[in-house]
Short mmCIF file of C-alpha atoms in Angstrom, two decimals:
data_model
loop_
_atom_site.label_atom_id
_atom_site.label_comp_id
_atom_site.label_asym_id
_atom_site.label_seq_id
_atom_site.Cartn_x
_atom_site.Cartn_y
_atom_site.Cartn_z
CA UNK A 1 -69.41 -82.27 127.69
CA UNK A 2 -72.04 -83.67 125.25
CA UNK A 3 -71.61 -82.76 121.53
CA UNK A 4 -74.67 -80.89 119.77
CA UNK A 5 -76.61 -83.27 117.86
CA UNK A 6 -75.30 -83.19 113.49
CA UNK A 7 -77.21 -83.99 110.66
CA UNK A 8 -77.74 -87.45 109.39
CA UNK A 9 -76.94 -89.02 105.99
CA UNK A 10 -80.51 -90.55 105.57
CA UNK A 11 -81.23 -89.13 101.82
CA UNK A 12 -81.05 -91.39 98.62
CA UNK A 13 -80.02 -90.85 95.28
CA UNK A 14 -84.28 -90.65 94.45
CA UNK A 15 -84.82 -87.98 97.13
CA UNK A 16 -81.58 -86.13 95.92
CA UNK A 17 -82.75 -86.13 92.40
CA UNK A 18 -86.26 -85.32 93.43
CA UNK A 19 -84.94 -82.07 95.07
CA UNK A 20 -83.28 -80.99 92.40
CA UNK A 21 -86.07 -82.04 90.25
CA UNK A 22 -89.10 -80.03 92.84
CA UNK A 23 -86.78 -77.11 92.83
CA UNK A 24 -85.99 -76.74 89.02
CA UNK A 25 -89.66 -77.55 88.13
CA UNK A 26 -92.17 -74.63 89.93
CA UNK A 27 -92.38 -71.26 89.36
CA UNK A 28 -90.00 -70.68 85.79
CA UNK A 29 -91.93 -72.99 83.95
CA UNK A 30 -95.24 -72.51 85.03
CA UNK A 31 -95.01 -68.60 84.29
CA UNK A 32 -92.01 -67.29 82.54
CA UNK A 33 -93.24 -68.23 78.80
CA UNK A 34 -95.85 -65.54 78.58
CA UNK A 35 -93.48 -62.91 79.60
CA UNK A 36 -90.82 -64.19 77.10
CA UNK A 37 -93.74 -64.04 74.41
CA UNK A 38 -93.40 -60.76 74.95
CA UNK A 39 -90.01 -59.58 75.28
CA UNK A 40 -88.98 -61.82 72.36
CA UNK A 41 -92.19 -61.65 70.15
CA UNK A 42 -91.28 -64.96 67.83
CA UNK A 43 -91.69 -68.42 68.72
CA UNK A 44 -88.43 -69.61 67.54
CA UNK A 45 -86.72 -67.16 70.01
CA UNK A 46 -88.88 -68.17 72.83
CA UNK A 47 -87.62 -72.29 72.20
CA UNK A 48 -83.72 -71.06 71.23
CA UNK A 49 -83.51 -68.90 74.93
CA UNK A 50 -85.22 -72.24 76.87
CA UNK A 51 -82.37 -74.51 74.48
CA UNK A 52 -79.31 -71.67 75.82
CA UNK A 53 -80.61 -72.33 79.41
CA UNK A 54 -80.82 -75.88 78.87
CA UNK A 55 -76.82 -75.78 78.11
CA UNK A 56 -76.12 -72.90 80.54
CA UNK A 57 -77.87 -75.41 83.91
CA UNK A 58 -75.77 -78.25 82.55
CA UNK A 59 -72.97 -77.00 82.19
CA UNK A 60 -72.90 -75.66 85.62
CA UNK A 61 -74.24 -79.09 86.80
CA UNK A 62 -71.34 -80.77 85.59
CA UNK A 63 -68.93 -78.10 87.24
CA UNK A 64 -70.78 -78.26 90.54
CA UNK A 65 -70.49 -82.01 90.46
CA UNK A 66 -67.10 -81.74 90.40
CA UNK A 67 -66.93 -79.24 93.53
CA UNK A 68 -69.45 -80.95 95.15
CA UNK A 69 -67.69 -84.40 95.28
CA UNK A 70 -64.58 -82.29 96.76
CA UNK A 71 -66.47 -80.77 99.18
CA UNK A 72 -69.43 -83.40 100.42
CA UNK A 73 -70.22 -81.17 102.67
CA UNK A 74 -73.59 -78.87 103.14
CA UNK A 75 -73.74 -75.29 101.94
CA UNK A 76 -73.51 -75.27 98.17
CA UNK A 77 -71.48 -71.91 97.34
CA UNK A 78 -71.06 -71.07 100.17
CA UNK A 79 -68.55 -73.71 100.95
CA UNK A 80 -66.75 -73.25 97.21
CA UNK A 81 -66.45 -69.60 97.64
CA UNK A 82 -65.15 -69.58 100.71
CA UNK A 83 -62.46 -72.23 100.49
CA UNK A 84 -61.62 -70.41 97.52
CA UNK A 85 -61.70 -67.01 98.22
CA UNK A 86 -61.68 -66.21 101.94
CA UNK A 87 -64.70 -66.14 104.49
CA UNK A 88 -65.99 -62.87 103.51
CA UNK A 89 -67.31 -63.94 99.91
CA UNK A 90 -68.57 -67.53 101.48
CA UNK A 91 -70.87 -65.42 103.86
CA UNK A 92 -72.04 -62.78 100.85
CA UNK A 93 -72.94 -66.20 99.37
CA UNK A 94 -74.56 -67.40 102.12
CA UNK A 95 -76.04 -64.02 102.52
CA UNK A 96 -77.90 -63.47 99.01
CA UNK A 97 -78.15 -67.20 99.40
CA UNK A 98 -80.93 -66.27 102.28
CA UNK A 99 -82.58 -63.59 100.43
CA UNK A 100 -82.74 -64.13 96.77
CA UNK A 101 -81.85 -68.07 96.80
CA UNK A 102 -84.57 -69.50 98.83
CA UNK A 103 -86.52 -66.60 100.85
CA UNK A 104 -87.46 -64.74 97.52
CA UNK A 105 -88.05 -67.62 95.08
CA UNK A 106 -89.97 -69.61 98.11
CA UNK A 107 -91.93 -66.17 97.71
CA UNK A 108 -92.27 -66.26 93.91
CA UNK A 109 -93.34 -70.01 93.86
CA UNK A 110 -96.11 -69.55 96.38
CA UNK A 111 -97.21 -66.30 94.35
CA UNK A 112 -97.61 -68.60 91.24
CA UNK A 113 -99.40 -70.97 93.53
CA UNK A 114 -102.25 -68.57 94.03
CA UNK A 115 -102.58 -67.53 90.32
CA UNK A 116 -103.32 -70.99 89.71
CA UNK A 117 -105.66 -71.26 92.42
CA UNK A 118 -107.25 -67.66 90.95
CA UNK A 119 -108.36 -69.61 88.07
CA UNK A 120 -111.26 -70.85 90.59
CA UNK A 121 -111.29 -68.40 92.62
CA UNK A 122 -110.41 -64.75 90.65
CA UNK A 123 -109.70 -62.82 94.38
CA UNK A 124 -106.20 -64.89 94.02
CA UNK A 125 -105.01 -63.23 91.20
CA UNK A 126 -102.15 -61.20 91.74
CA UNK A 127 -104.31 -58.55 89.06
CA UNK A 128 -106.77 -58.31 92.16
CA UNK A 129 -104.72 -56.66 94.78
CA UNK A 130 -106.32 -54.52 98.07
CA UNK A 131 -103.91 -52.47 98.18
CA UNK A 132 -100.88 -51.67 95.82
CA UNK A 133 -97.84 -49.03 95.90
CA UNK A 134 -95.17 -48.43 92.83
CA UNK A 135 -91.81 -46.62 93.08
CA UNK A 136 -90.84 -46.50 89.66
CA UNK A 137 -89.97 -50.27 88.76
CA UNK A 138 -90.68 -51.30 91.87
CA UNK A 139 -93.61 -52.35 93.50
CA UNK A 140 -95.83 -53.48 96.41
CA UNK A 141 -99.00 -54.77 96.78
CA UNK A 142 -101.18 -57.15 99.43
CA UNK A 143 -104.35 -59.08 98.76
CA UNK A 144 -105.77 -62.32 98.17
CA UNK A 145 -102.86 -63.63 95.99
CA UNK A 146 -100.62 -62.57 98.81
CA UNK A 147 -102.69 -63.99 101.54
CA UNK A 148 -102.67 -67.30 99.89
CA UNK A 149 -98.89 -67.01 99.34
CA UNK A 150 -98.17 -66.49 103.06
CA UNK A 151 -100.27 -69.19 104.31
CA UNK A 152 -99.00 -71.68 101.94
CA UNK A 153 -95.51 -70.85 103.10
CA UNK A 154 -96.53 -70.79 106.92
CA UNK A 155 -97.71 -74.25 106.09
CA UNK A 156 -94.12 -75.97 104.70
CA UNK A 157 -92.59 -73.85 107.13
CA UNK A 158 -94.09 -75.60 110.11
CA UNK A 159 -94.21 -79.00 108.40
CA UNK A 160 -89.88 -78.89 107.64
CA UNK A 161 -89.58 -78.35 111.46
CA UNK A 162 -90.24 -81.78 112.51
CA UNK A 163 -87.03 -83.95 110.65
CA UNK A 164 -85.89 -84.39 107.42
CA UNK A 165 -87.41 -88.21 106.80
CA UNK A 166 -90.96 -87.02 107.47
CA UNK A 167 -90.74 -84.13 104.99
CA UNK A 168 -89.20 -86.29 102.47
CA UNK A 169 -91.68 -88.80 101.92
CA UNK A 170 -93.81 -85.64 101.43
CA UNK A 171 -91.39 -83.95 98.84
CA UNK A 172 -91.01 -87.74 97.20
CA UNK A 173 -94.81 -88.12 97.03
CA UNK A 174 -95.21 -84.14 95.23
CA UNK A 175 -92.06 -84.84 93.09
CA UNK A 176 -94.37 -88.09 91.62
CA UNK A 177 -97.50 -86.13 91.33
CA UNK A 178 -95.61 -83.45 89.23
CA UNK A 179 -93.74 -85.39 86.88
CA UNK A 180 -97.01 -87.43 86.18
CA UNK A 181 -98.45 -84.02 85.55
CA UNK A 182 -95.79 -82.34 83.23
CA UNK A 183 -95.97 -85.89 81.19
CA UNK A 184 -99.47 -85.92 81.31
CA UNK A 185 -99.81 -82.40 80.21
CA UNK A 186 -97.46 -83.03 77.24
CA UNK A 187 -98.77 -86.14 76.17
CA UNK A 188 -102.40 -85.25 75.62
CA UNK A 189 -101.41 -82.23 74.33
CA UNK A 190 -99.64 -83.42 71.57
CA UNK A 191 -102.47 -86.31 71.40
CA UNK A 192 -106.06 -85.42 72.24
CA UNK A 193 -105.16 -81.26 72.37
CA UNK A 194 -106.82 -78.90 70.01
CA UNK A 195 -103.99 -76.29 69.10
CA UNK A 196 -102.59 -75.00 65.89
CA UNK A 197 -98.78 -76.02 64.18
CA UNK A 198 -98.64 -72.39 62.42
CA UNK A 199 -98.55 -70.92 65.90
CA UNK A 200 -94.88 -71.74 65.51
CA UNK A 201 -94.53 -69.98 62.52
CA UNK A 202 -96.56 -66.18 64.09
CA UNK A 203 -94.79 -63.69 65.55
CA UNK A 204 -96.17 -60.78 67.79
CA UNK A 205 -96.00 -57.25 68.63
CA UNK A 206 -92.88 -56.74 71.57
CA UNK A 207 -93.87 -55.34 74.72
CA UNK A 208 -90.95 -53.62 75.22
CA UNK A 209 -88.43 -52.01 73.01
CA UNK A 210 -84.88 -53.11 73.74
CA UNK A 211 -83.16 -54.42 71.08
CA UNK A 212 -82.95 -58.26 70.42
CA UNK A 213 -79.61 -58.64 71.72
CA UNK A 214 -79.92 -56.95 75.03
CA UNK A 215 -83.48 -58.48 75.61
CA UNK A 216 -82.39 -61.98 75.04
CA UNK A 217 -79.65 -61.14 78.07
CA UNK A 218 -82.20 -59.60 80.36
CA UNK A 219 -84.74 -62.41 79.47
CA UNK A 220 -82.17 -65.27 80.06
CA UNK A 221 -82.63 -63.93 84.08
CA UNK A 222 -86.15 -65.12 83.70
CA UNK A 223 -85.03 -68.59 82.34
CA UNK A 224 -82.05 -68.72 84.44
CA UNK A 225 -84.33 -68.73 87.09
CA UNK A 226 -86.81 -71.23 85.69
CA UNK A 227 -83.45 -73.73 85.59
CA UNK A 228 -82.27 -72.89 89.00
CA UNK A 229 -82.54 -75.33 91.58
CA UNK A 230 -80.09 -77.63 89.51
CA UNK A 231 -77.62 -76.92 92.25
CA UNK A 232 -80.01 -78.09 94.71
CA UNK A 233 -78.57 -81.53 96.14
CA UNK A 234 -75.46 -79.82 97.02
CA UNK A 235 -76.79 -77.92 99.86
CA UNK A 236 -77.88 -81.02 101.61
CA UNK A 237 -74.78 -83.12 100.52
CA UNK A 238 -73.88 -83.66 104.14
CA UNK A 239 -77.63 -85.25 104.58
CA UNK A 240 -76.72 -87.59 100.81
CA UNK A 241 -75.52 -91.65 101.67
CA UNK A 242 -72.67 -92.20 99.32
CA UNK A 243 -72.19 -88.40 98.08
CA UNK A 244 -69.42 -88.62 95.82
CA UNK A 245 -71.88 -90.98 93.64
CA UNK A 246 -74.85 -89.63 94.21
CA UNK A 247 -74.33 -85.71 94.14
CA UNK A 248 -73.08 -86.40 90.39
CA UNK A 249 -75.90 -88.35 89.14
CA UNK A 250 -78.40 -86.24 91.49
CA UNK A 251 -77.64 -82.71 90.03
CA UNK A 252 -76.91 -83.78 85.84
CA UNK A 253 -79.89 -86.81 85.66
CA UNK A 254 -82.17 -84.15 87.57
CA UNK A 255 -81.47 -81.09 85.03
CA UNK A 256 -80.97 -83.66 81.97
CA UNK A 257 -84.90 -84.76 82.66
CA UNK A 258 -85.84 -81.15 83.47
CA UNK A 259 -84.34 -79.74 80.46
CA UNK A 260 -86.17 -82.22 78.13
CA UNK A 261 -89.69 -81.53 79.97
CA UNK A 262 -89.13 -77.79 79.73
CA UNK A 263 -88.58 -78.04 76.16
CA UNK A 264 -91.71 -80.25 75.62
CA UNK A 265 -93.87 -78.11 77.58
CA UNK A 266 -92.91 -74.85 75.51
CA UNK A 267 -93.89 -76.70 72.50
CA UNK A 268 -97.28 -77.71 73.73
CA UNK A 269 -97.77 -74.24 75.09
CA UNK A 270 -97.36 -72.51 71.51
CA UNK A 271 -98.98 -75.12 69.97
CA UNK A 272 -102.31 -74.61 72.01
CA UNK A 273 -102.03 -70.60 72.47
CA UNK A 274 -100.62 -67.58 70.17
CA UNK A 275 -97.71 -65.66 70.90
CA UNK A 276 -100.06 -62.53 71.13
CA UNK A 277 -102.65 -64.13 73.21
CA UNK A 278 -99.84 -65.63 76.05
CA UNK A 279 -97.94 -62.17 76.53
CA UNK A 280 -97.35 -61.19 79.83
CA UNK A 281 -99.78 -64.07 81.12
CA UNK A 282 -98.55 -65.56 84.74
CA UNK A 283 -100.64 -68.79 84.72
CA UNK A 284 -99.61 -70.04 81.45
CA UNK A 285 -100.66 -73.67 81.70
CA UNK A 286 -104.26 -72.58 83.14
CA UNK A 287 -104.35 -70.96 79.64
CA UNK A 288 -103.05 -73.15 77.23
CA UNK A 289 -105.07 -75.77 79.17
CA UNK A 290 -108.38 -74.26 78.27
CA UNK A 291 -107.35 -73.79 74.75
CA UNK A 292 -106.67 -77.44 74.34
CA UNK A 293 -108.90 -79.42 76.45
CA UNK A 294 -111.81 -76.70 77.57
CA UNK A 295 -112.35 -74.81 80.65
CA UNK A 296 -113.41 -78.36 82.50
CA UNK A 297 -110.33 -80.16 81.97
CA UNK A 298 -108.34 -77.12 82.67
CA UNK A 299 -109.85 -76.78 86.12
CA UNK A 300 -108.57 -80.11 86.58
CA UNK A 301 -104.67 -79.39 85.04
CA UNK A 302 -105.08 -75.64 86.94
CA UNK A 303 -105.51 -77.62 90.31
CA UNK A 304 -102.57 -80.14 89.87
CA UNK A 305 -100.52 -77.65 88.82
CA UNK A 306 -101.39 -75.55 91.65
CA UNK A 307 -100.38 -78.91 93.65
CA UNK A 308 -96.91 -79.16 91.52
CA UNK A 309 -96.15 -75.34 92.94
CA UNK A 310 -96.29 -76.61 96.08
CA UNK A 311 -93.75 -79.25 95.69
CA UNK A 312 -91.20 -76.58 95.03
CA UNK A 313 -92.19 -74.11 97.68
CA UNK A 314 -91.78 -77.48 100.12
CA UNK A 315 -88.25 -78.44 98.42
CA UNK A 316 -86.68 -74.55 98.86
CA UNK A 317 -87.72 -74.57 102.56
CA UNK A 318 -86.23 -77.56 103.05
CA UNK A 319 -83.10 -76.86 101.41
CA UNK A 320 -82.16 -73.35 102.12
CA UNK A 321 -81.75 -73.73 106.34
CA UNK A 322 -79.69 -76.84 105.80
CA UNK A 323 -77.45 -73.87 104.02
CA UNK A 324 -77.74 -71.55 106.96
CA UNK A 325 -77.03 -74.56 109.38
CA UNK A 326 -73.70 -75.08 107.65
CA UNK A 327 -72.49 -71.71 107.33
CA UNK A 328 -73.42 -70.70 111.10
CA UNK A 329 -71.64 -74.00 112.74
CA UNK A 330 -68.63 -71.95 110.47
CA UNK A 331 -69.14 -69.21 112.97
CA UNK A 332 -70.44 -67.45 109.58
CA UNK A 333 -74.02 -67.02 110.05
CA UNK A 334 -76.12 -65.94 112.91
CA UNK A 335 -75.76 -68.14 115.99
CA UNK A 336 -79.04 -69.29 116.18
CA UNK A 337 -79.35 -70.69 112.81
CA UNK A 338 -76.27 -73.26 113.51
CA UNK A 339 -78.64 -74.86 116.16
CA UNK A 340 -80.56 -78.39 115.68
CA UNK A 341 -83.60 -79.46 117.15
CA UNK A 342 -82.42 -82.55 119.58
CA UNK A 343 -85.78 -84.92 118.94
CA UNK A 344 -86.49 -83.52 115.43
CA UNK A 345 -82.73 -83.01 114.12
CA UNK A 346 -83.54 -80.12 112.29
CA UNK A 347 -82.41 -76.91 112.06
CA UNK A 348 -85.17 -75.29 113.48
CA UNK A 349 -84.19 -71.73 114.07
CA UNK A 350 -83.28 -71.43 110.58
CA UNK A 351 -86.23 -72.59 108.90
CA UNK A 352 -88.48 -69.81 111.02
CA UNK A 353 -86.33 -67.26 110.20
CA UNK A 354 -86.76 -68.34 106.43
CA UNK A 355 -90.08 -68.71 106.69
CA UNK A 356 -90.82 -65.45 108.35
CA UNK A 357 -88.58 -63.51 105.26
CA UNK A 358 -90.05 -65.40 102.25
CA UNK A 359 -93.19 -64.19 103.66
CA UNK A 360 -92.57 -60.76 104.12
CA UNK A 361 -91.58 -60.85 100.22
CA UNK A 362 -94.60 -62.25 98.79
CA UNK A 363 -95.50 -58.73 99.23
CA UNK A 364 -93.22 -57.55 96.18
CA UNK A 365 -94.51 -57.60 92.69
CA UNK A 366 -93.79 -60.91 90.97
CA UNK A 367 -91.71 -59.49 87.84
CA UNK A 368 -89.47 -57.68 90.49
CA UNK A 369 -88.81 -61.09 92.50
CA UNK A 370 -87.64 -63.12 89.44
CA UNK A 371 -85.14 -60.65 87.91
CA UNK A 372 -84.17 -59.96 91.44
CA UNK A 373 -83.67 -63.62 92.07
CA UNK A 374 -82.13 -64.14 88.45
CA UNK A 375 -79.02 -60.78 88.87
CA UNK A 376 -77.95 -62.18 92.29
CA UNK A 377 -77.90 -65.95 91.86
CA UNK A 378 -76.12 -65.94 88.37
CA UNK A 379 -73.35 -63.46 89.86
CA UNK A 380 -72.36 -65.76 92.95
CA UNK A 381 -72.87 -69.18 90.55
CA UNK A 382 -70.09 -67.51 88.02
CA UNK A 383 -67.76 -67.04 90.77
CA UNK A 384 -68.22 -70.42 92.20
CA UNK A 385 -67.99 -71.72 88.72
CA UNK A 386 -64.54 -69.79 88.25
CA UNK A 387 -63.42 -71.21 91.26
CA UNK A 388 -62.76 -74.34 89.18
CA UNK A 389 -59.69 -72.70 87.74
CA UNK A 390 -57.61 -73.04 91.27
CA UNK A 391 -58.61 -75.39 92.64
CA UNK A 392 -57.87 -77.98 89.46
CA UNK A 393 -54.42 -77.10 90.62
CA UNK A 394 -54.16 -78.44 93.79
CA UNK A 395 -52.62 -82.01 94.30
CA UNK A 396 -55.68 -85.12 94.54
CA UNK A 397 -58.22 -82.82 93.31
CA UNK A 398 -60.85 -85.42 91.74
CA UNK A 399 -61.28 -84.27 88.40
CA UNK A 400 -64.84 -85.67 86.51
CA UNK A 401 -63.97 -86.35 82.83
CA UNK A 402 -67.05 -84.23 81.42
CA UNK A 403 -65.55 -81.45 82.78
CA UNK A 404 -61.97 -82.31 81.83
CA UNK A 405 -62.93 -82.20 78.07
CA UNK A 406 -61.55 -79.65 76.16
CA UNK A 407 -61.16 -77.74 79.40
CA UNK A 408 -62.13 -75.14 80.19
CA UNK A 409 -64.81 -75.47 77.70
CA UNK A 410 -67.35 -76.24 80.52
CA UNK A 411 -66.91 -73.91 82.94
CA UNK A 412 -66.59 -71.16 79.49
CA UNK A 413 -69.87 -72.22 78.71
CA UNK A 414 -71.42 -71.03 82.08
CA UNK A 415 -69.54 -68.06 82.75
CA UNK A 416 -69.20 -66.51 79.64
CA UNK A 417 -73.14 -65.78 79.08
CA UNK A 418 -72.95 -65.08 82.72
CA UNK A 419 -71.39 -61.87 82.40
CA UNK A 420 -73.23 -61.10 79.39
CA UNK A 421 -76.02 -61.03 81.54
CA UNK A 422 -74.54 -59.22 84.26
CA UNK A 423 -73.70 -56.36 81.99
CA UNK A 424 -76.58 -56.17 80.93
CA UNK A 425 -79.00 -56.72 83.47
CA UNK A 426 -76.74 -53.75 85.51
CA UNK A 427 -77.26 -51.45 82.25
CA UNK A 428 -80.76 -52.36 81.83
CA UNK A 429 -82.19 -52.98 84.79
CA UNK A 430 -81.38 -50.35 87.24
CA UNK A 431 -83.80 -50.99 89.90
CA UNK A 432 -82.92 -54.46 90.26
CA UNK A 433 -79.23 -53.24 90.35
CA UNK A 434 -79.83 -50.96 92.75
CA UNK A 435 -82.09 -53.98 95.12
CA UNK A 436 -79.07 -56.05 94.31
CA UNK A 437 -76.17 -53.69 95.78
CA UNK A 438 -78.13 -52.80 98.83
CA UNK A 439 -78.67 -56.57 99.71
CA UNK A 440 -74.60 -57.01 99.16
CA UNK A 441 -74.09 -53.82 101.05
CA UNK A 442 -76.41 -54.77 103.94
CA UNK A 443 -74.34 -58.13 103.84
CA UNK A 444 -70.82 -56.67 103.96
CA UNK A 445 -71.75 -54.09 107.16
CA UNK A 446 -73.13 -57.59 108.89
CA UNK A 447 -70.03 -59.79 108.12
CA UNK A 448 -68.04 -56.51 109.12
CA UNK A 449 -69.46 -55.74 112.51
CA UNK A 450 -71.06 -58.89 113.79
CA UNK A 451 -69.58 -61.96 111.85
CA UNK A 452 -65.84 -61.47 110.75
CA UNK A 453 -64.93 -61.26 114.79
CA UNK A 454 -65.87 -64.30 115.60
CA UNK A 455 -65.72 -66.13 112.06
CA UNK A 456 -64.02 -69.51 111.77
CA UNK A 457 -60.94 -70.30 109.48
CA UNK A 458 -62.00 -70.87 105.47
CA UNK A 459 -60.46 -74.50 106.13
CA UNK A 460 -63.00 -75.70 108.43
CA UNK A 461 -65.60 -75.59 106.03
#
């Protein structure tokens, strides 16, 4: 009997950083600083919450690293959590991994995309809907914006189906164009920019009227999102040559460099723009832009950046079935997903499915998407995190020596501010609670009926 056709290590340490790199660098950056002006309402607490994420996506860079050289295999948490925990919390992984992991930030990004395109053409504004419906904090809308969305997605979607070497050289080629962008972007705006020092020094009216404390734990969601994607090589680590050198350098040089252009690019933004003209602003850089070069060369940076969004819708789509492909050859996913194409060697079935969801949420209000995103993703990364603790007990466990000092100081400096979120964000943020235990809940009746007869054993992952 022939065996089904496996994935192939073809991917470099370049193309592994550059997917951590096109998934950290999108949608956070590109929209979450007008929303923290804000929330916050000073500058110095706007550059202090980017600093805290900075440490928080290292730190859980460095502790991945160490699982991920363990386990070289594909699936990111979900093959931690489950040889650490049992089946059952590998497929929630796996699960929320689907829908708020790739599916809604693919969603997000594209969103973004056509904000930045709405800066030529206003019917792409997500302020421009055709049709719009609100349940309390939640909400719905569909027009031009969303259009846009889908078809960018539908576009990736169709291009990841036909191998992983084709798709790369694209994702290499958008990786290059970004960074030249971001660089650009900070270097004439510290250079050739007109914008204003004391702009670091005004403060703004809130939006909102949590205290200080409790904001600066619901608004590290929004930056934990803007960082995530550090994680990213490990879902194709069984697609990496030479994974237990690569995975390492791939995940902590890829968040090092984002962390430093993040931190650049939120200078350069309050330099060119006030607090109280950036608050609750999606396309930040369309705006800070025009205040530092003119409306002309911010048509220019508006269009690249649009182009830099759609490096990391093209990285989550490519990433996110190679997860599904690993959990369902566990017997822990659908079927269908575990099944590669034979001339393509992709995971085909997967990537529609992925597609077809991602698309479906471009239809929920931006705001909702990121905290969404944010609640889920930081709750499953603690406990995969955590998982540290065991298995640094077990007998040849390769232990990296960053995450051996002072232990546990690392994985304390992830999970600590984790659930300090988690409180919080449950307290605070009931709707998003409430979207969160209905995805778990909708997870745990399909691992109950449909998956945990058939599953396969925790150590064949």
């Amino acid at each position: 009997m022939a065996s089904s056709p496996s994935l192939l290590r073809q991917l470099g340490l370049f193309s592994a950083i550059a997917l951590v790199v096109s998934n950290m660098i999108g949608t956070g950056i590109f929209t979450t600083t007008g929303f923290l002006a804000g929330q916050l309402g000073a500058p110095n607490l706007v550059l202090i919450i980017w600093l805290v994420g900075a440490c928080f996506a290292l730190a859980g860079a460095f502790c991945y690293s160490e699982l991920g050289i363990n386990f070289p295999a594909s699936g990111g948490e979900y093959v931690y959590l489950t040889r650490a925990y049992g089946p059952t919390w590998g497929f929630m992984s796996g699960w929320v991994s689907f829908f708020a992991g790739f599916s809604a930030p693919i969603a997000a990004a594209a969103l973004a995309f056509s904000d930045y395109l709405g800066y030529f053409f206003p019917a792409l504004r997500q302020d421009s809907a055709w049709w719009r419906v609100q349940w309390g904090d939640v909400g719905m809308q569909f027009g031009g914006a969303q259009f846009c969305a889908a078809g960018l997605v539908l576009v990736f979607t169709i291009l990841n189906l036909f191998g992983v070497q084709f798709i790369a050289r694209i994702q290499n080629a958008l990786t290059s164009v970004k960074i030249l962008v971001m660089v650009a972007f900070i270097a004439m705006g510290f250079t050739i920019g007109t914008g204003d020092w004391s702009h670091l020094a005004q403060t703004t009216e809130r939006t909102v009227t949590t205290s200080i404390p409790a904001q600066f734990a619901i608004s590290l969601f929004w930056i934990y999102v803007a960082y995530s994607g550090w994680n990213a090589a490990t879902y194709v680590a069984e697609e990496l040559r030479r994974p237990e050198r690569n995975l390492p350098l791939a995940l902590t040089a890829g968040t090092a460099l984002v962390a430093v252009l993040y931190l650049l690019f939120n200078v350069v933004f309050i330099y060119a723009v006030p607090l109280s003209e950036m608050k609750n602003v999606i396309a930040i850089g369309s705006l800070t832009a025009k205040a530092l070069w003119g409306s002309e060369v911010a048509g220019i940076f508006s269009g690249l950046l649009a182009v830099s969004l759609m490096s990391t819708v093209n990285a989550m789509v490519t990433i996110g079935p190679r997860l599904y492909y690993a959990m369902a050859k566990n017997k822990a996913f659908l079927p269908v997903a575990g099944k590669i194409h034979p001339e393509w060697r992709t995971p085909v079935p997967a990537i529609l499915f992925q597609g077809a969801c991602a698309m479906l949420m471009t239809l929920f209000s931006f705001g909702l998407l990121i905290v969404y995103i944010g609640f889920l993703l930081n709750f499953f990364a603690l406990l995969a995190v955590a998982s540290l603790l065991k298995f640094r007990r077990r007998e040849g466990w390769q232990k990296l020596g960053v995450v051996s000092f002072a232990w546990p100081l690392m994985p304390a400096l992830f999970v600590l501010p984790g659930i300090w979120m988690t409180i919080y964000g449950a307290l605070l943020a009931p709707a998003i609670s409430i979207a969160s235990a209905l995805t778990l809940a909708a997870g745990a009746l399909v691992y109950h009926f449909k998956i945990r007869p058939n599953a396969g054993s925790a150590d064949a992952v």
